[in-house]
Structure formats: structure tokens, C-alpha cells
């Protein structure tokens, strides 16, 4: 039942093909392009919120315009199909980067000079391109490391990919905060737009790979059919629900950070230290994955590393002092990076080539949806008790791991694989 996965795994074939000079250069270009694109995507919502609030706009308007950037990520699966249909996926992603930069620039410059509805529509246009800047770029990674790379080479490349997400999530908001203070939020947003436009050039310089459809575009699945394929394919199904539950659980960390300062007896402003520790932990974990690539079957790795996230959340919940809580936040960030790397490996190794772009973006969109739900849930549960969102999160992940383990152990004979 696992013949296809075994056949497509470098370990099984005994192939030792590390990237040559072009492959190494391709990975370097990939890292630069992905980091620029994800920095723009990660910092844009902060820039929009600061733009509105610094000019006297209401918090409601700031939230609505910020949502115009983030909410369209849910449309990712429906804008991903061109990646699998086109002859050259690089052009689709590069066009998305340019459109993102143009729409973000127009949205920012029209704010205060045109109806807010127009600004919102322009920002929504940028947000619609967001999935191609995240999961879309990740789908190009297999072409860079080659069709049959060494497992260690492939996993190290995925570690670099995790690092670009970490850079985007930490450098993006930090850059916006710095430029907003030194110059203005408008300048910060325009800097992000320049980064996204530059990323377009970097994407076009990535190695070309022939389309998987071989000229038969009718073989490319539609979004609904791709989701159905993921639902009936054991490893991909587990990738989806483990990713979603972990995203839901860690989304509580920034919310609970603010409230935990009260029970820890420190100033509310120190909540920023906790969120920064989590972000730095994510970045540290991604570096660790680059230096020491994950080994083993991605399906099993996801189970074990999800339990690692549970351990991190449990440490945060039970920490008795502020310094311990800071360390617990950093530890959870590190473990979440390891888990994320294992999900990238799962998407790469289990997704059929004809739907790989859509699978990457489907998982990313569902992850964002679950993270948003986790933020909302944490906001409502902290009114009961500060630790409740963390307890709910770690119980949810534990239940998902149990379900995945039972599936793997007892359901393998009946599982379908792409």
C-alpha cells in the first residue's frame, strides 16, 4: 500500500544526487526570493493597521482593512490551480508578486484620499495573491533540489524554506515597526511592496521544471477534487488535521501572553518579550532544521513533533515564573518549527505531482483558517481563565495525534495513496 511512496523516496532507490552548482545557486535564489515575498506578506497587515491608527482612524476600520489583507488567503486553493496548469509556474508566482506589490502600493496611497471601500478592495487584491507568495513558492522547492535528491539534501532545503517563513513572520513586522517610527507607516508599506516586486525577479531566476501534466491539462484536478483526494489519502489527511490543530493551539500564545503578565506579576508591556521569544524560537528552530535536517518518515515525524508542541504548551501553562515562561515560549517556537518542517516534507513526498501546487496551498489555507479560529477562541476563553486556551489547544493536538496514530496503526491496509 505504500509502494508509490517507497518508490518516490530517495532512500529506497539508493540515489545519491546532491544538487550541483546550479542546484546550490537555485536554492540561494529561492531563499532570497521566498524571504522577500514572505516578509512582505508577513508585515503588510501590521503596516495597514499602523497606517489607519496613526492617522486617527478607528480600531474597527483598522481591523477591517487588515482583514482585507489576511482573509483572501482562504481563496488560495482556487487561485492555485494555474500553478499546476501552466507550462511555467515561475511566471504565475512572479505575476502574483508583482500584482501584490502593485495592489498594496495602490491601497496604501489611496487611504485617506479615496473611499475606504476602494482601499479595501485594493488590499483584498493583494491578499488574494498572498497564498502564491507562501505555499505557492514552497511548491517550487522540489524542482530546485532535483527529481531524486538525497533525503538529507531535500530535508535541508525544506529547513531553509521554514527559515524564510520565520524571517517573514519576524522581520516583516519588525521592519514595519521600525520604518513606521523612523519615517511613516506608508513608507513601511511601500518598502514591503518593493520587496515583493524584487521577489518576482528572484522567482523568474529559479530553475525551470517541465509541467507535470505533460500537455494534458484535463488531468489536473480542480480544487474540490484535490481536497477530496487529500481527504481519502491517509498521509495527506493526517497532514491536514495535524497542521490545523497545531495552528489552532499555537495561535493562543500571543493572546495569552498579554493576560499571563497579570498572573506572573510583571508589567503588561512585557508581553512583547513573550511573543518575541516565540518568534525567535521559530527562527532558531528553522536554523536547527537546516543544520540538522529531519530524518525518517514524514508521517511519523508529524505525530512525534506534534507531541513536542503539546509539551511546549504544557510548559507554558505550568510555568511558575516570568523567566520560565519566556523560555517556554521560545521552546514552543522551536518545536513548532520542527513540526512545520515535517509537514513540508509530508506535502512534498505524499502529494501527487499533478496536484502538488494545489496541495501546498490547500494546506496553507486551512492552516491560516485554523489559526484565525484559534485566535478568536483564545480571545473568548481567556475571560474564563488565562490558561484555558492553552489547555484546550494541547488537548486538541493530543487528540489529533491519538487519531493519527490509530489511523496509521490500524487503518493502513485500507488507506489509499496517490
CSV table of C-alpha atoms in Angstrom, one decimal:
chain,number,residue,atom,x,y,z
A,1,UNK,CA,0.0,0.0,0.0
A,2,UNK,CA,3.0,2.3,0.4
A,3,UNK,CA,4.7,1.2,-2.8
A,4,UNK,CA,4.4,4.6,-4.5
A,5,UNK,CA,5.8,6.5,-1.6
A,6,UNK,CA,8.6,4.0,-1.3
A,7,UNK,CA,9.4,4.3,-5.0
A,8,UNK,CA,9.5,8.0,-4.9
A,9,UNK,CA,11.7,8.2,-1.8
A,10,UNK,CA,15.4,8.7,-2.4
A,11,UNK,CA,16.3,6.3,0.4
A,12,UNK,CA,14.5,3.4,-1.4
A,13,UNK,CA,16.2,3.9,-4.7
A,14,UNK,CA,19.6,4.5,-3.2
A,15,UNK,CA,20.2,7.5,-5.4
A,16,UNK,CA,22.8,10.0,-4.2
A,17,UNK,CA,22.2,13.0,-6.2
A,18,UNK,CA,23.0,16.2,-4.3
A,19,UNK,CA,22.4,19.5,-6.2
A,20,UNK,CA,25.3,20.6,-8.3
A,21,UNK,CA,26.4,24.1,-8.7
A,22,UNK,CA,23.2,25.2,-10.5
A,23,UNK,CA,21.1,23.5,-7.8
A,24,UNK,CA,23.0,25.2,-5.0
A,25,UNK,CA,22.6,28.6,-6.8
A,26,UNK,CA,19.0,27.8,-7.3
A,27,UNK,CA,18.4,27.2,-3.6
A,28,UNK,CA,20.2,30.5,-2.8
A,29,UNK,CA,18.0,32.4,-5.2
A,30,UNK,CA,15.0,30.6,-3.8
A,31,UNK,CA,15.8,31.6,-0.2
A,32,UNK,CA,16.2,35.3,-1.2
A,33,UNK,CA,13.0,35.4,-3.2
A,34,UNK,CA,10.9,33.5,-0.7
A,35,UNK,CA,12.2,35.6,2.2
A,36,UNK,CA,11.4,38.8,0.4
A,37,UNK,CA,7.9,37.7,-0.6
A,38,UNK,CA,7.1,36.3,2.9
A,39,UNK,CA,8.5,39.4,4.6
A,40,UNK,CA,6.1,41.5,2.5
A,41,UNK,CA,3.2,39.1,3.3
A,42,UNK,CA,4.0,38.9,7.0
A,43,UNK,CA,4.4,42.7,7.5
A,44,UNK,CA,1.6,44.0,5.4
A,45,UNK,CA,-1.2,43.7,7.9
A,46,UNK,CA,0.9,45.4,10.6
A,47,UNK,CA,1.6,48.3,8.2
A,48,UNK,CA,-2.1,48.7,7.3
A,49,UNK,CA,-3.2,48.7,10.9
A,50,UNK,CA,-0.5,51.3,11.8
A,51,UNK,CA,-1.4,53.4,8.8
A,52,UNK,CA,-5.0,53.6,9.9
A,53,UNK,CA,-4.4,54.1,13.7
A,54,UNK,CA,-1.6,56.6,13.3
A,55,UNK,CA,-3.8,58.8,11.1
A,56,UNK,CA,-6.7,58.8,13.6
A,57,UNK,CA,-8.8,56.1,12.1
A,58,UNK,CA,-10.9,53.8,14.3
A,59,UNK,CA,-9.8,50.5,15.5
A,60,UNK,CA,-12.7,48.9,13.7
A,61,UNK,CA,-11.6,50.4,10.4
A,62,UNK,CA,-8.0,49.2,11.1
A,63,UNK,CA,-9.3,45.7,11.7
A,64,UNK,CA,-11.5,45.6,8.6
A,65,UNK,CA,-8.7,46.8,6.3
A,66,UNK,CA,-6.2,44.4,8.0
A,67,UNK,CA,-8.7,41.6,7.4
A,68,UNK,CA,-8.8,42.6,3.7
A,69,UNK,CA,-5.1,41.5,3.5
A,70,UNK,CA,-5.5,38.3,5.5
A,71,UNK,CA,-8.9,36.9,4.8
A,72,UNK,CA,-8.4,36.4,1.0
A,73,UNK,CA,-5.7,33.8,1.8
A,74,UNK,CA,-8.7,31.5,2.2
A,75,UNK,CA,-9.2,31.7,-1.6
A,76,UNK,CA,-5.7,30.2,-2.1
A,77,UNK,CA,-6.9,26.8,-3.3
A,78,UNK,CA,-8.9,28.5,-6.1
A,79,UNK,CA,-6.0,30.6,-7.3
A,80,UNK,CA,-3.5,27.8,-7.0
A,81,UNK,CA,-4.7,25.7,-10.0
A,82,UNK,CA,-2.8,27.8,-12.6
A,83,UNK,CA,0.4,26.6,-10.9
A,84,UNK,CA,-0.4,23.0,-12.0
A,85,UNK,CA,-1.9,24.0,-15.3
A,86,UNK,CA,0.7,26.4,-16.7
A,87,UNK,CA,3.8,25.4,-18.6
A,88,UNK,CA,6.0,27.6,-16.4
A,89,UNK,CA,4.8,28.0,-12.8
A,90,UNK,CA,7.5,30.6,-12.1
A,91,UNK,CA,5.6,33.1,-14.3
A,92,UNK,CA,2.4,32.6,-12.3
A,93,UNK,CA,4.2,33.3,-9.0
A,94,UNK,CA,6.2,36.2,-10.3
A,95,UNK,CA,3.0,37.8,-11.7
A,96,UNK,CA,1.4,37.3,-8.2
A,97,UNK,CA,4.4,39.0,-6.6
A,98,UNK,CA,4.1,42.0,-8.9
A,99,UNK,CA,0.3,42.2,-8.5
A,100,UNK,CA,0.7,42.0,-4.7
A,101,UNK,CA,3.2,44.9,-4.8
A,102,UNK,CA,1.0,47.0,-7.1
A,103,UNK,CA,-2.2,46.4,-5.2
A,104,UNK,CA,-0.5,47.1,-1.8
A,105,UNK,CA,1.0,50.3,-3.1
A,106,UNK,CA,-2.3,51.5,-4.6
A,107,UNK,CA,-4.2,50.5,-1.4
A,108,UNK,CA,-1.8,52.4,0.9
A,109,UNK,CA,-1.6,55.5,-1.3
A,110,UNK,CA,-5.4,55.8,-1.7
A,111,UNK,CA,-6.1,55.6,2.0
A,112,UNK,CA,-7.4,58.9,3.2
A,113,UNK,CA,-7.7,60.2,-0.4
A,114,UNK,CA,-10.4,57.8,-1.7
A,115,UNK,CA,-13.4,55.9,-0.2
A,116,UNK,CA,-12.3,53.2,2.3
A,117,UNK,CA,-14.2,50.7,0.2
A,118,UNK,CA,-11.7,51.3,-2.7
A,119,UNK,CA,-8.8,50.9,-0.4
A,120,UNK,CA,-10.2,47.7,1.0
A,121,UNK,CA,-10.7,46.3,-2.5
A,122,UNK,CA,-7.2,47.0,-3.4
A,123,UNK,CA,-5.8,45.5,-0.3
A,124,UNK,CA,-8.0,42.4,-0.9
A,125,UNK,CA,-6.5,42.1,-4.3
A,126,UNK,CA,-3.1,42.0,-2.6
A,127,UNK,CA,-4.3,39.4,-0.1
A,128,UNK,CA,-5.7,37.2,-2.9
A,129,UNK,CA,-2.1,36.9,-4.2
A,130,UNK,CA,-0.8,36.1,-0.7
A,131,UNK,CA,-1.2,32.3,-1.0
A,132,UNK,CA,1.1,32.2,-4.1
A,133,UNK,CA,3.7,34.1,-2.1
A,134,UNK,CA,3.6,31.4,0.7
A,135,UNK,CA,2.5,27.9,-0.3
A,136,UNK,CA,2.9,28.7,-4.0
A,137,UNK,CA,6.6,29.4,-3.7
A,138,UNK,CA,7.1,26.3,-1.5
A,139,UNK,CA,5.7,24.2,-4.3
A,140,UNK,CA,8.7,25.2,-6.4
A,141,UNK,CA,11.2,23.7,-4.0
A,142,UNK,CA,11.1,20.1,-5.3
A,143,UNK,CA,12.2,21.4,-8.7
A,144,UNK,CA,15.2,23.1,-7.2
A,145,UNK,CA,16.6,20.1,-5.2
A,146,UNK,CA,16.0,17.8,-8.3
A,147,UNK,CA,13.7,14.9,-9.0
A,148,UNK,CA,15.6,12.4,-6.9
A,149,UNK,CA,17.7,14.2,-4.3
A,150,UNK,CA,19.3,12.6,-1.3
A,151,UNK,CA,16.8,12.6,1.6
A,152,UNK,CA,19.2,14.8,3.7
A,153,UNK,CA,19.5,17.3,0.9
A,154,UNK,CA,15.8,17.5,0.4
A,155,UNK,CA,15.1,17.9,4.1
A,156,UNK,CA,17.8,20.6,4.5
A,157,UNK,CA,16.2,22.6,1.6
A,158,UNK,CA,12.9,22.3,3.5
A,159,UNK,CA,14.7,23.7,6.5
A,160,UNK,CA,15.7,26.7,4.5
A,161,UNK,CA,12.1,27.1,3.5
A,162,UNK,CA,10.9,27.0,7.1
A,163,UNK,CA,13.6,29.7,7.8
A,164,UNK,CA,12.1,32.0,5.2
A,165,UNK,CA,8.7,31.7,6.9
A,166,UNK,CA,10.4,32.5,10.2
A,167,UNK,CA,12.1,35.5,8.6
A,168,UNK,CA,8.8,36.7,7.1
A,169,UNK,CA,7.0,36.4,10.4
A,170,UNK,CA,9.6,38.2,12.5
A,171,UNK,CA,11.5,40.5,10.1
A,172,UNK,CA,8.3,41.7,8.4
A,173,UNK,CA,6.5,43.1,11.4
A,174,UNK,CA,9.8,44.4,13.0
A,175,UNK,CA,10.8,46.2,9.8
A,176,UNK,CA,7.3,47.8,9.6
A,177,UNK,CA,7.5,48.9,13.2
A,178,UNK,CA,11.0,50.4,12.7
A,179,UNK,CA,10.2,52.2,9.5
A,180,UNK,CA,6.9,53.4,10.9
A,181,UNK,CA,8.7,55.0,13.8
A,182,UNK,CA,11.6,56.5,11.7
A,183,UNK,CA,9.6,57.6,8.6
A,184,UNK,CA,5.9,56.6,8.4
A,185,UNK,CA,3.6,53.6,8.1
A,186,UNK,CA,3.2,54.5,4.4
A,187,UNK,CA,6.9,54.3,3.8
A,188,UNK,CA,7.0,50.9,5.6
A,189,UNK,CA,4.2,49.5,3.4
A,190,UNK,CA,5.9,50.8,0.3
A,191,UNK,CA,9.2,49.1,1.4
A,192,UNK,CA,7.3,45.8,1.6
A,193,UNK,CA,5.9,46.4,-1.9
A,194,UNK,CA,9.4,46.9,-3.2
A,195,UNK,CA,10.4,43.7,-1.6
A,196,UNK,CA,7.6,41.8,-3.2
A,197,UNK,CA,8.4,43.2,-6.6
A,198,UNK,CA,12.0,42.2,-6.2
A,199,UNK,CA,10.9,38.7,-5.2
A,200,UNK,CA,9.2,38.5,-8.6
A,201,UNK,CA,12.6,38.8,-10.3
A,202,UNK,CA,14.1,36.2,-8.0
A,203,UNK,CA,11.3,33.7,-8.8
A,204,UNK,CA,11.9,34.1,-12.5
A,205,UNK,CA,15.6,33.2,-11.9
A,206,UNK,CA,14.7,29.8,-10.3
A,207,UNK,CA,15.4,26.7,-12.3
A,208,UNK,CA,12.7,25.7,-14.8
A,209,UNK,CA,10.8,22.5,-14.4
A,210,UNK,CA,8.6,21.0,-17.1
A,211,UNK,CA,4.8,20.8,-16.1
A,212,UNK,CA,3.7,17.5,-14.6
A,213,UNK,CA,0.6,17.3,-16.8
A,214,UNK,CA,2.8,16.6,-19.9
A,215,UNK,CA,0.5,18.7,-22.1
A,216,UNK,CA,-2.8,17.0,-20.9
A,217,UNK,CA,-4.3,19.8,-18.8
A,218,UNK,CA,-7.5,17.8,-18.3
A,219,UNK,CA,-5.5,15.6,-15.9
A,220,UNK,CA,-5.1,18.5,-13.5
A,221,UNK,CA,-7.6,18.2,-10.7
A,222,UNK,CA,-10.0,21.0,-9.7
A,223,UNK,CA,-9.8,22.5,-6.2
A,224,UNK,CA,-12.7,20.4,-4.9
A,225,UNK,CA,-11.3,17.2,-6.4
A,226,UNK,CA,-7.9,18.0,-4.9
A,227,UNK,CA,-9.5,18.4,-1.4
A,228,UNK,CA,-11.3,15.1,-1.9
A,229,UNK,CA,-8.0,13.5,-2.8
A,230,UNK,CA,-6.4,14.8,0.3
A,231,UNK,CA,-9.3,13.6,2.4
A,232,UNK,CA,-9.1,10.0,1.2
A,233,UNK,CA,-5.3,9.8,1.1
A,234,UNK,CA,-4.1,8.7,4.6
A,235,UNK,CA,-0.8,10.6,4.9
A,236,UNK,CA,-2.2,13.8,3.4
A,237,UNK,CA,-5.4,13.6,5.5
A,238,UNK,CA,-3.2,13.4,8.6
A,239,UNK,CA,-1.1,16.2,7.4
A,240,UNK,CA,-4.2,18.4,7.1
A,241,UNK,CA,-5.7,17.8,10.5
A,242,UNK,CA,-2.5,17.8,12.4
A,243,UNK,CA,-1.5,21.0,10.8
A,244,UNK,CA,-4.8,22.6,11.6
A,245,UNK,CA,-4.9,21.6,15.2
A,246,UNK,CA,-1.3,22.7,15.9
A,247,UNK,CA,-2.1,26.0,14.2
A,248,UNK,CA,-5.2,26.4,16.3
A,249,UNK,CA,-3.3,25.7,19.5
A,250,UNK,CA,-0.2,28.0,19.0
A,251,UNK,CA,-2.5,30.8,17.9
A,252,UNK,CA,-3.4,31.2,21.5
A,253,UNK,CA,0.1,32.2,22.5
A,254,UNK,CA,0.1,35.9,21.6
A,255,UNK,CA,-3.3,36.3,23.2
A,256,UNK,CA,-2.5,34.6,26.4
A,257,UNK,CA,0.9,36.5,26.6
A,258,UNK,CA,-1.0,39.7,27.4
A,259,UNK,CA,-3.1,38.1,30.2
A,260,UNK,CA,-0.3,36.0,31.6
A,261,UNK,CA,1.7,39.1,32.6
A,262,UNK,CA,-1.0,39.8,35.2
A,263,UNK,CA,-0.7,36.4,36.9
A,264,UNK,CA,3.1,36.5,36.7
A,265,UNK,CA,3.2,39.9,38.4
A,266,UNK,CA,5.0,41.8,35.6
A,267,UNK,CA,4.2,44.8,33.5
A,268,UNK,CA,1.7,44.3,30.6
A,269,UNK,CA,4.3,45.7,28.2
A,270,UNK,CA,6.5,42.7,28.8
A,271,UNK,CA,4.0,40.6,26.9
A,272,UNK,CA,6.0,41.7,23.9
A,273,UNK,CA,9.0,39.8,25.3
A,274,UNK,CA,7.0,36.6,25.3
A,275,UNK,CA,5.8,37.0,21.7
A,276,UNK,CA,9.3,37.9,20.7
A,277,UNK,CA,10.7,34.8,22.4
A,278,UNK,CA,8.2,32.7,20.5
A,279,UNK,CA,9.2,34.3,17.2
A,280,UNK,CA,12.9,33.9,17.9
A,281,UNK,CA,12.2,30.3,18.9
A,282,UNK,CA,10.6,29.7,15.5
A,283,UNK,CA,13.6,31.2,13.7
A,284,UNK,CA,16.1,29.2,15.9
A,285,UNK,CA,14.2,26.0,15.2
A,286,UNK,CA,14.3,26.7,11.4
A,287,UNK,CA,18.1,27.2,11.6
A,288,UNK,CA,18.4,24.0,13.5
A,289,UNK,CA,16.5,22.1,10.8
A,290,UNK,CA,18.9,23.5,8.2
A,291,UNK,CA,21.9,22.3,10.2
A,292,UNK,CA,20.4,19.0,11.3
A,293,UNK,CA,17.8,18.0,8.7
A,294,UNK,CA,14.9,15.8,9.9
A,295,UNK,CA,15.2,12.2,9.0
A,296,UNK,CA,12.6,9.4,8.8
A,297,UNK,CA,9.1,9.0,7.5
A,298,UNK,CA,7.2,12.4,7.5
A,299,UNK,CA,4.0,10.8,8.7
A,300,UNK,CA,5.6,9.5,11.9
A,301,UNK,CA,7.6,12.7,12.3
A,302,UNK,CA,4.5,14.8,12.3
A,303,UNK,CA,3.0,12.6,15.1
A,304,UNK,CA,6.1,12.9,17.3
A,305,UNK,CA,6.7,16.6,16.7
A,306,UNK,CA,3.1,17.5,17.3
A,307,UNK,CA,3.5,15.9,20.7
A,308,UNK,CA,6.6,18.1,21.1
A,309,UNK,CA,4.3,21.2,20.6
A,310,UNK,CA,2.0,19.7,23.3
A,311,UNK,CA,5.0,19.5,25.7
A,312,UNK,CA,5.8,23.2,24.9
A,313,UNK,CA,2.3,24.3,25.6
A,314,UNK,CA,2.1,22.3,28.8
A,315,UNK,CA,5.3,24.0,29.9
A,316,UNK,CA,3.9,27.4,29.2
A,317,UNK,CA,0.7,26.6,31.1
A,318,UNK,CA,2.5,25.3,34.2
A,319,UNK,CA,5.4,27.8,34.3
A,320,UNK,CA,5.6,29.5,37.7
A,321,UNK,CA,7.8,32.5,36.9
A,322,UNK,CA,8.3,35.0,34.1
A,323,UNK,CA,11.7,33.8,33.1
A,324,UNK,CA,10.5,30.2,32.8
A,325,UNK,CA,7.6,31.4,30.7
A,326,UNK,CA,9.9,33.2,28.3
A,327,UNK,CA,11.9,30.0,27.9
A,328,UNK,CA,8.7,28.0,27.4
A,329,UNK,CA,7.5,30.4,24.7
A,330,UNK,CA,10.9,30.0,22.9
A,331,UNK,CA,10.8,26.3,23.3
A,332,UNK,CA,7.3,26.1,21.8
A,333,UNK,CA,8.5,28.2,18.9
A,334,UNK,CA,11.4,25.8,18.3
A,335,UNK,CA,9.2,22.7,18.4
A,336,UNK,CA,6.6,24.3,16.1
A,337,UNK,CA,9.3,25.0,13.5
A,338,UNK,CA,10.3,21.3,13.6
A,339,UNK,CA,6.7,20.3,13.2
A,340,UNK,CA,6.2,22.7,10.3
A,341,UNK,CA,9.3,21.3,8.6
A,342,UNK,CA,7.8,17.8,8.9
A,343,UNK,CA,4.5,19.0,7.3
A,344,UNK,CA,6.5,20.4,4.3
A,345,UNK,CA,8.2,17.1,3.9
A,346,UNK,CA,4.8,15.3,4.0
A,347,UNK,CA,3.4,17.6,1.4
A,348,UNK,CA,6.4,17.1,-0.8
A,349,UNK,CA,6.6,13.3,-0.5
A,350,UNK,CA,2.9,12.4,-0.5
A,351,UNK,CA,1.3,14.9,-2.9
A,352,UNK,CA,0.8,13.7,-6.5
A,353,UNK,CA,2.9,15.7,-8.9
A,354,UNK,CA,-0.2,16.8,-10.9
A,355,UNK,CA,-1.7,18.5,-7.8
A,356,UNK,CA,1.4,19.4,-5.7
A,357,UNK,CA,0.8,23.2,-6.1
A,358,UNK,CA,-2.8,22.9,-5.0
A,359,UNK,CA,-2.0,20.6,-2.1
A,360,UNK,CA,0.6,23.0,-0.8
A,361,UNK,CA,-1.8,25.9,-0.9
A,362,UNK,CA,-4.8,23.9,0.4
A,363,UNK,CA,-2.8,23.0,3.5
A,364,UNK,CA,-1.6,26.6,3.9
A,365,UNK,CA,-5.1,28.0,3.5
A,366,UNK,CA,-6.6,25.5,6.0
A,367,UNK,CA,-3.7,26.3,8.4
A,368,UNK,CA,-4.5,30.1,8.2
A,369,UNK,CA,-8.2,29.4,8.8
A,370,UNK,CA,-7.5,27.3,11.8
A,371,UNK,CA,-5.0,29.8,13.2
A,372,UNK,CA,-7.6,32.6,12.8
A,373,UNK,CA,-10.2,30.4,14.6
A,374,UNK,CA,-7.6,29.7,17.3
A,375,UNK,CA,-7.1,33.4,17.9
A,376,UNK,CA,-10.8,34.1,18.2
A,377,UNK,CA,-11.2,31.1,20.5
A,378,UNK,CA,-8.4,32.2,22.7
A,379,UNK,CA,-9.8,35.7,22.9
A,380,UNK,CA,-13.1,34.3,24.2
A,381,UNK,CA,-11.7,31.7,26.6
A,382,UNK,CA,-9.2,34.0,28.4
A,383,UNK,CA,-12.2,35.6,30.0
A,384,UNK,CA,-12.8,32.4,31.9
A,385,UNK,CA,-9.2,31.7,32.9
A,386,UNK,CA,-5.9,32.7,31.4
A,387,UNK,CA,-4.6,29.1,30.8
A,388,UNK,CA,-7.8,27.7,29.4
A,389,UNK,CA,-6.9,28.4,25.7
A,390,UNK,CA,-3.6,26.7,26.2
A,391,UNK,CA,-5.2,23.7,27.8
A,392,UNK,CA,-7.8,23.4,25.1
A,393,UNK,CA,-5.1,23.7,22.5
A,394,UNK,CA,-2.8,21.0,23.9
A,395,UNK,CA,-5.8,18.7,24.4
A,396,UNK,CA,-6.9,19.2,20.8
A,397,UNK,CA,-3.4,18.4,19.5
A,398,UNK,CA,-3.1,15.4,21.8
A,399,UNK,CA,-6.5,14.1,20.4
A,400,UNK,CA,-5.3,14.6,16.8
A,401,UNK,CA,-2.1,12.7,17.5
A,402,UNK,CA,-4.0,9.8,19.0
A,403,UNK,CA,-6.3,9.8,16.0
A,404,UNK,CA,-3.4,9.9,13.6
A,405,UNK,CA,-1.6,7.1,15.5
A,406,UNK,CA,-4.7,4.9,15.4
A,407,UNK,CA,-5.2,5.6,11.7
A,408,UNK,CA,-1.6,4.7,11.0
A,409,UNK,CA,-1.5,1.5,13.0
A,410,UNK,CA,-4.9,0.0,12.2
A,411,UNK,CA,-6.0,1.7,9.0
A,412,UNK,CA,-3.0,1.3,6.8
A,413,UNK,CA,-4.3,-1.7,4.9
A,414,UNK,CA,-7.3,0.2,3.7
A,415,UNK,CA,-5.6,3.5,3.0
A,416,UNK,CA,-5.3,5.0,-0.5
A,417,UNK,CA,-2.2,6.7,-1.6
A,418,UNK,CA,-1.8,9.0,-4.6
